[in-house]
Coordinates of C-alpha atoms and ligand atoms in Angstrom, one line a residue:
X1 CA 54.4 89.1 110.4
X2 CA 55.4 92.7 110.5
X3 CA 53.9 94.3 107.4
X4 CA 56.9 96.5 106.8
X5 CA 59.2 93.5 106.7
X6 CA 60.8 92.7 103.4
X7 CA 59.9 89.2 102.2
X8 CA 62.4 87.3 100.1
X9 CA 61.8 84.3 97.9
X10 CA 64.6 82.5 96.1
X11 CA 63.8 80.3 93.1
X12 CA 66.4 77.5 93.0
X13 CA 67.6 75.7 96.1
X14 CA 71.0 74.6 94.7
X15 CA 74.7 75.3 95.6
X16 CA 74.1 79.0 95.3
X17 CA 70.5 79.6 96.4
X18 CA 70.7 77.4 99.5
X19 CA 73.9 78.8 101.1
X20 CA 73.2 82.4 100.0
X21 CA 69.8 82.6 101.4
X22 CA 70.8 80.8 104.6
X23 CA 73.4 83.5 105.2
X24 CA 70.9 86.4 104.4
X25 CA 68.5 84.8 106.9
X26 CA 71.2 84.5 109.5
X27 CA 72.4 88.1 109.1
X28 CA 69.0 89.7 108.7
X29 CA 66.7 88.2 111.4
X30 CA 64.0 90.7 110.4
X31 CA 63.7 89.4 106.9
X32 CA 61.7 86.2 106.1
X33 CA 63.5 84.1 103.5
X34 CA 61.8 81.2 101.6
X35 CA 63.8 79.1 99.2
X36 CA 61.7 77.2 96.6
X37 CA 62.5 74.6 94.1
X38 CA 60.7 72.3 91.7
X39 CA 62.8 69.4 92.9
X40 CA 60.8 68.0 95.9
X41 CA 63.7 65.7 96.8
X42 CA 66.0 68.7 97.1
X43 CA 63.5 70.7 99.3
X44 CA 63.0 67.6 101.5
X45 CA 66.7 67.3 102.0
X46 CA 67.0 71.0 103.0
X47 CA 64.4 70.3 105.6
X48 CA 66.2 67.3 106.9
X49 CA 69.4 66.6 108.9
X50 CA 71.2 65.5 105.7
X51 CA 71.4 68.7 103.6
X52 CA 71.6 68.1 99.8
X53 CA 75.0 69.7 99.6
X54 CA 78.2 69.3 101.6
X55 CA 79.7 72.7 102.5
X56 CA 81.7 73.4 105.6
X57 CA 79.8 75.5 108.1
X58 CA 76.5 75.3 106.2
X59 CA 74.8 72.9 108.6
X60 CA 75.4 75.3 111.4
X61 CA 73.9 78.3 109.7
X62 CA 70.9 76.4 108.5
X63 CA 70.2 75.0 112.0
X64 CA 70.3 78.5 113.5
X65 CA 67.6 80.0 111.3
X66 CA 65.6 77.2 109.7
X67 CA 62.0 77.4 110.9
X68 CA 62.5 80.9 112.3
X69 CA 63.1 83.2 109.3
X70 CA 64.4 80.6 106.8
X71 CA 62.1 78.2 105.0
X72 CA 62.5 75.6 102.2
X73 CA 59.4 74.9 100.3
X74 CA 58.2 73.4 97.0
X75 CA 55.1 75.7 96.9
X76 CA 56.8 77.8 94.4
X77 CA 53.9 80.0 93.3
X78 CA 52.6 80.8 96.7
X79 CA 55.9 82.2 97.9
X80 CA 56.7 84.1 94.7
X81 CA 53.2 85.7 95.1
X82 CA 54.0 86.8 98.6
X83 CA 57.6 88.1 98.1
X84 CA 58.9 91.6 97.6
X85 CA 62.3 90.5 96.3
X86 CA 62.6 87.4 94.2
X87 CA 66.1 86.0 93.6
X88 CA 66.4 83.6 90.7
X89 CA 69.2 81.2 91.2
X90 CA 68.3 78.4 88.8
X91 CA 70.8 76.5 86.7
X92 CA 72.0 78.0 83.4
X93 CA 73.8 75.1 81.8
X94 CA 75.4 74.9 78.4
X95 CA 72.9 74.1 75.6
X96 CA 73.1 70.5 74.5
X97 CA 71.2 70.8 71.2
X98 CA 69.9 73.3 68.8
X99 CA 71.3 76.8 68.1
X100 CA 74.5 77.4 70.0
X101 CA 74.8 73.7 71.3
X102 CA 77.9 73.1 73.2
X103 CA 78.4 76.8 73.9
X104 CA 75.5 79.0 74.5
X105 CA 73.8 79.2 77.9
X106 CA 70.5 77.3 78.1
X107 CA 68.0 79.8 79.6
X108 CA 65.1 77.3 79.6
X109 CA 65.0 77.1 83.4
X110 CA 65.3 80.9 83.8
X111 CA 62.6 81.6 81.2
X112 CA 60.2 79.2 82.9
X113 CA 60.9 80.8 86.2
X114 CA 60.3 84.3 84.7
X115 CA 57.0 83.2 83.1
X116 CA 55.8 81.8 86.4
X117 CA 56.7 85.1 88.2
X118 CA 54.8 87.0 85.5
X119 CA 51.8 84.8 85.8
X120 CA 51.4 84.7 89.6
X121 CA 52.5 88.3 90.7
X122 CA 49.8 90.7 91.8
X123 CA 52.2 93.2 93.6
X124 CA 55.4 95.0 92.6
X125 CA 58.5 92.9 92.6
X126 CA 62.2 93.2 92.5
X127 CA 63.5 90.4 90.4
X128 CA 67.2 89.6 91.1
X129 CA 69.4 87.7 88.6
X130 CA 71.5 85.5 90.9
X131 CA 72.2 82.9 88.3
X132 CA 75.1 83.6 85.9
X133 CA 73.5 84.7 82.6
X134 CA 74.6 86.1 79.2
X135 CA 75.0 89.9 79.1
X136 CA 71.7 91.6 78.3
X137 CA 69.6 88.8 79.8
X138 CA 67.8 91.3 82.0
X139 CA 66.3 92.9 78.8
X140 CA 64.9 89.5 77.8
X141 CA 63.6 88.8 81.2
X142 CA 61.9 92.1 81.3
X143 CA 60.0 91.3 78.2
X144 CA 58.8 88.0 79.6
X145 CA 57.7 89.5 82.9
X146 CA 55.8 92.3 81.4
X147 CA 54.3 90.4 78.4
X148 CA 50.8 90.1 80.0
X149 CA 51.0 93.5 81.7
X150 CA 48.7 93.5 84.7
X151 CA 49.9 96.8 86.1
X152 CA 52.6 95.1 88.2
X153 CA 55.9 96.9 88.2
X154 CA 59.1 94.9 88.0
X155 CA 62.6 96.1 88.6
X156 CA 65.3 93.7 87.4
X157 CA 68.6 93.7 89.2
X158 CA 71.8 91.8 88.4
X159 CA 73.4 90.5 91.5
X160 CA 75.9 87.8 90.4
X161 CA 77.3 85.5 93.0
X162 CA 81.1 85.1 93.5
X163 CA 81.2 82.4 96.2
X164 CA 83.5 79.4 95.6
X165 CA 82.4 76.0 96.7
X166 CA 84.2 74.6 99.8
X167 CA 84.5 78.1 101.2
X168 CA 80.9 79.3 100.4
X169 CA 80.0 80.3 103.9
X170 CA 83.3 82.2 104.6
X171 CA 82.9 83.9 101.2
X172 CA 79.3 84.9 102.0
X173 CA 80.2 86.2 105.4
X174 CA 83.1 88.2 104.2
X175 CA 82.8 88.8 100.5
X176 CA 85.5 90.8 98.5
X177 CA 82.6 92.6 97.0
X178 CA 78.8 92.4 96.4
X179 CA 77.9 93.6 93.0
X180 CA 74.4 95.1 92.2
X181 CA 73.5 96.3 88.7
X182 CA 70.3 98.1 88.0
X183 CA 68.6 100.6 85.7
X184 CA 69.7 104.2 86.1
X185 CA 66.1 105.3 86.4
X186 CA 64.8 106.5 89.8
X187 CA 62.7 103.3 90.2
X188 CA 65.8 101.3 89.2
X189 CA 68.0 103.1 91.7
X190 CA 65.4 102.6 94.5
X191 CA 65.4 98.9 93.8
X192 CA 69.2 98.9 94.0
X193 CA 69.0 100.6 97.3
X194 CA 66.5 98.1 98.7
X195 CA 68.9 95.2 97.8
X196 CA 71.9 97.2 99.1
X197 CA 70.0 97.6 102.4
X198 CA 69.9 93.8 102.8
X199 CA 73.6 93.3 102.2
X200 CA 74.8 96.2 104.3
X201 CA 73.3 94.4 107.3
X202 CA 76.7 92.6 107.5
X203 CA 78.8 93.7 104.5
X204 CA 80.7 97.0 104.8
X205 CA 79.1 99.6 102.6
X206 CA 82.3 100.2 100.6
X207 CA 82.3 96.6 99.4
X208 CA 78.8 96.8 98.0
X209 CA 79.4 98.2 94.5
X210 CA 76.8 99.2 92.0
X211 CA 77.0 99.3 88.2
X212 CA 74.8 99.4 85.2
X213 CA 72.9 96.2 84.4
X214 CA 75.1 95.1 81.5
X215 CA 78.3 95.8 83.3
X216 CA 77.1 93.7 86.3
X217 CA 76.1 90.8 84.1
X218 CA 79.3 90.9 82.1
X219 CA 81.5 91.3 85.2
X220 CA 80.5 87.9 86.3
X221 CA 81.5 86.2 83.1
X222 CA 84.7 88.2 82.9
X223 CA 85.6 87.4 86.5
X224 CA 85.3 83.7 85.9
X225 CA 87.2 83.9 82.6
X226 CA 90.1 85.8 84.3
X227 CA 90.2 83.3 87.2
X228 CA 90.2 80.3 84.9
X229 CA 92.8 82.0 82.6
X230 CA 95.2 82.2 85.6
X231 CA 94.9 78.4 86.1
X232 CA 95.4 77.7 82.4
X233 CA 98.4 80.0 82.3
X234 CA 100.1 78.3 85.2
X235 CA 99.2 74.9 83.8
X236 CA 100.7 75.8 80.5
X237 CA 103.9 76.8 82.3
X238 CA 103.8 73.5 84.2
X239 CA 104.3 71.6 81.0
X240 CA 107.3 73.7 80.2
X241 CA 108.7 73.2 83.7
X242 CA 108.5 69.4 83.3
X243 CA 110.4 69.7 80.0
X244 CA 113.1 72.0 81.4
X245 CA 113.7 71.1 85.0
X246 CA 112.1 74.2 86.5
X247 CA 109.6 73.7 89.3
X248 CA 106.2 75.2 88.8
X249 CA 105.6 75.8 92.5
X250 CA 108.8 77.9 92.6
X251 CA 107.9 79.8 89.4
X252 CA 104.4 80.5 90.7
X253 CA 105.8 81.8 94.0
X254 CA 108.3 84.0 92.2
X255 CA 105.8 85.6 89.8
X256 CA 103.1 85.9 92.6
X257 CA 105.5 88.1 94.6
X258 CA 104.9 90.8 92.0
X259 CA 102.0 92.7 93.6
X260 CA 100.5 93.3 90.2
X261 CA 100.2 89.5 89.7
X262 CA 99.5 88.4 93.3
X263 CA 100.0 85.0 94.9
X264 CA 96.5 83.5 94.8
X265 CA 95.0 81.1 92.3
X266 CA 98.3 80.0 90.8
X267 CA 98.3 76.3 91.8
X268 CA 99.1 74.1 88.9
X269 CA 96.8 71.1 88.8
X270 CA 95.4 68.3 86.7
X271 CA 93.0 71.0 85.4
X272 CA 90.2 73.1 86.6
X273 CA 86.7 71.7 87.1
X274 CA 83.5 72.8 88.6
X275 CA 80.1 73.7 87.2
X276 CA 81.0 77.2 86.1
X277 CA 84.4 78.0 84.6
X278 CA 84.0 76.0 81.4
X279 CA 80.3 76.8 81.0
X280 CA 80.8 80.5 81.6
X281 CA 83.8 80.8 79.2
X282 CA 81.8 78.9 76.5
X283 CA 79.0 81.3 77.1
X284 CA 81.4 84.3 76.8
X285 CA 82.9 82.8 73.6
X286 CA 79.4 82.4 72.1
X287 CA 78.4 86.0 72.9
X288 CA 81.7 87.2 71.3
X289 CA 81.0 85.2 68.2
X290 CA 77.4 86.5 68.0
X291 CA 78.7 90.0 68.3
X292 CA 81.2 89.5 65.4
X293 CA 84.3 89.3 67.5
X294 CA 86.0 86.0 66.5
X295 CA 89.4 87.1 67.7
X296 CA 88.1 87.7 71.2
X297 CA 86.2 84.5 71.1
X298 CA 89.3 82.5 70.1
X299 CA 91.4 84.2 72.8
X300 CA 89.1 82.9 75.6
X301 CA 88.5 79.5 73.9
X302 CA 92.2 78.9 74.4
X303 CA 91.7 78.8 78.2
X304 CA 89.5 75.8 77.8
X305 CA 91.8 74.1 75.2
X306 CA 94.8 74.3 77.6
X307 CA 92.6 72.8 80.4
X308 CA 91.6 69.9 78.1
X309 CA 95.3 69.5 77.2
X310 CA 96.3 69.4 80.8
X311 CA 93.9 66.6 81.6
X312 CA 94.9 64.5 78.6
X313 CA 98.6 65.3 79.3
X314 CA 98.1 63.9 82.8
X315 CA 96.6 60.6 81.4
X316 CA 99.7 60.3 79.1
X317 CA 101.9 60.9 82.0
X318 CA 100.4 58.0 83.8
X319 CA 100.4 55.5 80.9
X320 CA 103.8 56.3 79.4
X321 CA 106.1 55.4 82.4
X322 CA 104.1 52.3 83.2
X323 CA 105.7 50.7 80.2
X324 CA 103.2 52.3 77.9
X325 CA 100.3 50.1 79.1
X326 CA 97.8 50.1 81.9
X327 CA 95.7 47.5 80.4
X328 CA 94.3 45.2 83.1
X329 CA 96.2 47.1 85.8
X330 CA 94.5 48.4 88.9
X331 CA 94.9 52.1 89.4
X332 CA 93.8 53.8 92.6
X333 CA 92.1 57.2 92.1
X334 CA 92.2 59.3 95.2
X335 CA 89.7 62.1 95.1
X336 CA 86.8 62.6 92.6
X337 CA 85.3 65.9 93.6
X338 CA 86.3 69.0 91.5
X339 CA 88.1 70.5 94.6
X340 CA 88.5 69.7 98.3
X341 CA 85.7 70.3 100.8
X342 CA 82.8 69.7 98.5
X343 CA 81.0 66.6 97.2
X344 CA 80.4 68.3 93.9
X345 CA 81.6 66.5 90.9
X346 CA 80.2 68.7 88.1
X347 CA 82.9 68.9 85.3
X348 CA 85.5 67.5 87.7
X349 CA 88.8 66.8 85.9
X350 CA 88.5 63.3 87.5
X351 CA 85.8 62.4 84.9
X352 CA 88.1 63.0 81.9
X353 CA 91.1 61.4 83.6
X354 CA 89.1 58.3 84.6
X355 CA 87.6 58.0 81.1
X356 CA 91.1 58.4 79.7
X357 CA 92.4 55.6 81.9
X358 CA 89.4 53.4 81.1
X359 CA 90.1 54.0 77.4
X360 CA 93.5 52.5 78.1
X361 CA 91.7 49.5 79.6
X362 CA 92.8 50.2 83.2
X363 CA 90.6 49.0 86.0
X364 CA 90.2 51.8 88.5
X365 CA 89.3 51.9 92.2
X366 CA 88.1 55.3 93.3
X367 CA 88.0 56.8 96.8
X368 CA 86.5 60.2 97.7
X369 CA 85.5 61.2 101.2
X370 CA 82.3 63.0 99.9
X371 CA 81.2 61.4 96.6
X372 CA 78.9 58.4 96.5
X373 CA 79.4 55.4 94.2
X374 CA 76.2 56.1 92.4
X375 CA 77.3 59.7 91.6
X376 CA 80.6 58.4 90.3
X377 CA 78.9 55.8 88.0
X378 CA 76.5 58.4 86.8
X379 CA 79.3 60.9 86.0
X380 CA 81.3 58.2 84.1
X381 CA 78.3 57.2 81.9
X382 CA 76.8 60.6 81.2
X383 CA 77.3 62.5 78.0
X384 CA 79.2 65.8 78.1
X385 CA 77.0 68.8 79.3
X386 CA 74.0 66.5 80.2
X387 CA 74.8 66.7 84.0
X388 CA 73.2 70.1 84.4
X389 CA 69.9 69.3 82.7
X390 CA 67.6 67.7 85.3
X391 CA 65.6 66.0 82.6
X392 CA 68.6 63.6 82.2
X393 CA 69.0 63.0 85.9
X394 CA 67.6 59.6 86.8
X395 CA 67.6 58.6 90.4
X396 CA 70.1 55.8 89.7
X397 CA 72.8 55.5 87.1
X398 CA 71.2 53.5 84.2
X399 CA 74.4 51.6 83.4
X400 CA 77.6 51.0 85.3
X401 CA 81.2 50.8 84.2
X402 CA 82.4 47.4 85.2
X403 CA 86.1 48.3 85.4
X404 CA 85.3 50.9 88.0
X405 CA 85.0 50.1 91.7
X406 CA 84.5 52.5 94.6
X407 CA 86.5 52.0 97.8
X408 CA 85.6 53.1 101.3
X409 CA 89.1 54.5 102.1
X410 CA 92.4 55.3 100.4
X411 CA 94.1 52.1 101.7
X412 CA 91.4 49.8 100.2
X413 CA 91.6 51.8 96.9
X414 CA 95.4 51.3 96.7
X415 CA 95.5 47.7 97.7
X416 CA 97.1 45.6 95.0
X417 CA 97.3 48.7 92.7
X418 CA 100.1 49.5 90.3
X419 CA 99.6 53.2 90.6
X420 CA 97.9 55.9 92.6
X421 CA 96.5 59.1 91.0
X422 CA 95.6 62.0 93.3
X423 CA 93.0 64.0 91.6
X424 CA 91.5 66.2 94.5
X425 CA 93.6 68.0 97.1
X426 CA 91.7 66.6 100.1
X427 CA 93.7 67.3 103.3
X428 CA 93.5 63.7 104.4
X429 CA 95.6 62.7 101.4
X430 CA 98.6 64.6 102.9
X431 CA 98.5 62.6 106.1
X432 CA 98.1 59.0 104.8
X433 CA 100.4 56.3 105.9
X434 CA 102.2 56.0 102.6
X435 CA 104.6 53.3 104.0
X436 CA 101.6 51.1 104.6
X437 CA 100.1 51.9 101.2
X438 CA 103.4 51.1 99.5
X439 CA 103.6 47.7 101.2
X440 CA 100.3 46.6 99.8
X441 CA 100.9 47.8 96.2
X442 CA 102.3 46.0 93.1
X443 CA 105.9 47.0 92.4
X444 CA 107.2 49.3 90.9
X445 CA 104.7 51.4 92.7
X446 CA 103.8 54.7 90.9
X447 CA 102.2 57.8 92.3
X448 CA 100.9 60.6 90.1
X449 CA 100.1 63.7 92.1
X450 CA 97.6 65.8 90.1
X451 CA 97.4 68.4 92.9
X452 CA 100.9 68.6 94.2
X453 CA 99.9 67.6 97.8
X454 CA 102.4 64.9 98.7
X455 CA 105.9 65.2 99.9
X456 CA 107.8 64.0 96.9
X457 CA 111.1 63.4 98.6
X458 CA 109.6 61.3 101.4
X459 CA 107.6 59.2 99.0
X460 CA 110.7 58.6 96.8
X461 CA 112.5 57.4 100.0
X462 CA 109.8 54.9 100.6
X463 CA 110.3 53.6 97.1
X464 CA 107.5 55.2 95.0
X465 CA 108.1 56.4 91.5
X466 CA 106.5 59.9 91.9
X467 CA 105.3 62.3 89.2
X468 CA 104.0 65.7 90.2
X469 CA 102.6 68.4 88.0
X470 CA 105.3 70.8 86.8
X471 CA 108.1 69.3 88.9
X472 CA 111.4 67.8 88.1
X473 CA 111.1 64.0 87.7
Ligands
NAD501 P1 72.0 74.0 91.0 O1 71.8 73.1 89.9 O2 72.7 73.4 92.2 O3 70.6 74.7 91.5 C1 69.7 75.1 90.7 C2 68.3 74.7 91.2 O4 67.3 75.3 90.4 C3 68.0 73.2 91.1 O5 67.8 72.6 92.3 C4 66.8 73.1 90.1 O6 65.9 72.1 90.5 C5 66.2 74.5 90.4 N1 65.3 74.9 89.3 C6 65.5 74.9 88.0 N2 64.4 75.5 87.3 C7 63.5 75.9 88.2 C8 62.3 76.5 88.2 N3 61.8 76.9 87.0 N4 61.6 76.7 89.4 C9 62.2 76.3 90.5 N5 63.4 75.8 90.7 C10 64.1 75.5 89.5 O7 72.9 75.2 90.4 P2 73.9 76.2 91.2 O8 75.2 75.6 91.3 O9 73.2 76.7 92.5 O10 74.0 77.4 90.2 C11 72.9 78.3 90.0 C12 73.3 79.5 89.2 O11 74.3 80.2 89.9 C13 74.0 79.1 87.9 O12 73.7 80.1 86.9 C14 75.5 79.2 88.2 O13 76.2 79.5 87.0 C15 75.5 80.3 89.2 N6 76.7 80.2 90.1 C16 77.1 79.0 90.7 C17 78.1 79.0 91.6 C18 78.6 77.7 92.2 O14 79.5 77.7 93.0 N7 77.9 76.6 92.0 C19 78.7 80.2 92.0 C20 78.3 81.4 91.4 C21 77.3 81.4 90.4
UGA502 C1 84.6 79.6 91.0 C2 85.0 81.0 91.4 O1 86.2 80.9 92.2 C3 83.9 81.7 92.1 O2 84.3 83.1 92.4 C4 82.7 81.7 91.3 O3 81.6 82.3 92.0 C5 82.3 80.3 90.9 O4 83.4 79.6 90.2 C6 81.2 80.2 90.0 O5 80.8 81.1 89.3 O6 80.6 79.0 90.0 P1 84.4 77.2 92.3 O7 84.3 76.7 90.9 O8 83.4 76.8 93.2 O9 84.4 78.8 92.2 O10 85.9 76.9 92.9 P2 87.4 77.4 92.6 O11 88.0 77.5 93.9 O12 87.4 78.6 91.7 O13 88.0 76.2 91.8 C7 87.7 75.9 90.5 C8 88.6 74.8 89.9 O14 89.9 75.4 89.7 C9 88.8 73.7 90.9 O15 88.8 72.5 90.1 C10 90.1 73.9 91.5 O16 90.8 72.8 91.9 C11 90.9 74.6 90.4 N1 92.0 75.5 90.8 C12 91.8 76.5 91.5 C13 93.3 75.1 90.4 O17 93.5 74.1 89.6 N2 94.3 76.0 90.8 C14 94.1 77.1 91.5 O18 95.1 77.8 91.8 C15 92.8 77.3 91.9

């Protein structure tokens, strides 16, 4: 290899590390990128034809550079030793026990990565926080890295990731902004410039913004809190729409026309899910509490409370019109992933809705184009917050919920069902033959659209009793 070439190593081959590094490798052919992980199964999958995550366009990017300047390896220490820039993109879940349980970010994985970097490094390194972390984490990391000072210089940068799943490749190709936070010292600024030089290979220079370390760390938590807050706001309005005859889609359109509000991210839904919104807001809430700011903490906590309310409100909406009981009734659940175009089920609202229906003794038949039966069983039997702690991840679900079955398509799921619940906005649910589905259902046939994807008028003509979020009944 060319000795002047920058070598990148990324610790953590997950939803962020994998796609982000694949795009860096594609856009920077002169840089060698190695993604490492302690999970051998995950690394093997990245090296196979069946990548460990489903993400539109990802296969194509990986195929173009894997084996050329993009590598996936479980030899973590070797590649950290060789790298100039080390991205750390490990999971930072919510703590499940001890101080701050149920709120604070669990930095166990980050700390062990940092200790390992500190132990194996013999040359100067730029260590990049790619994971979402509490504000001032860089300070703690610095202490860990330099604890057994061997004359190695470390520069820590904060470079939070803003990609959304399902559109990760698009988001990485054409980001709204890339944020780099670093120390204001000459060495810090040099490190910022080195990372900037990587991104400006394909990102216009004016979209690469720099900030101080703490601003960069906090901006990530604040961005997710603001995004989630929009959804809770529109979902709160959806409840009022149902009570008054207003239509939330019309209201969202009308308010979104104000350029100060903007039209995006105003879709009412059964609730937001995904690995980050709740976790990052809880993290923010905890930091506020630790800093003696209970009013600020309570303000953001409300975003999560409304989201929980929306999910339980949906379950009540299902049970109430079905003569107040779903006991023993088959209910088809269409969609289990937390949004379309991903197989990811972390914190998906479908988990809480299914648990709510099971609590009412329903028997449910689930179909999702990208989620496996084992994943669904695992999600429905796991404790809250356990999903992101690999120690709890057994290869197979230890127990199964008997009242849950998994169907291979929407028609099978709905056969003989009293009701359908749409919980993910997969495009294919728009184009189903609802006449055929109706014909095979128990009557009266109910449809509860948690994503507002179906044509309500058309379904009512067929004979369905339709309930949509925030729309007149
Ligand atoms: P993930 O669980 O998919 O991936 C993390 C990986 O890190 C796992 O494969 C795990 O085995 C590995 N790992 C943990 N400890 C390790 C260690 N010490 N050495 C080597 N590997 C180790 O998580 P993710 O979704 O990619 O998220 C990673 C971080 O990025 C989180 O902080 C998250 O908040 C943040 N983030 C996620 C998204 C997203 O869309 N998922 C977007 C922006 C930011
Ligand atoms: C979100 C952010 O959008 C990313 O910028 C951020 O990087 C990421 O979190 C992260 O830090 O992990 P993601 O969770 O992948 O990305 O997906 P989103 O598109 O934000 O959707 C999150 C949830 O909100 C989904 O359940 C989605 O269905 C729901 N949602 C989204 C709505 O209910 N209504 C909307 O208008 C938009």
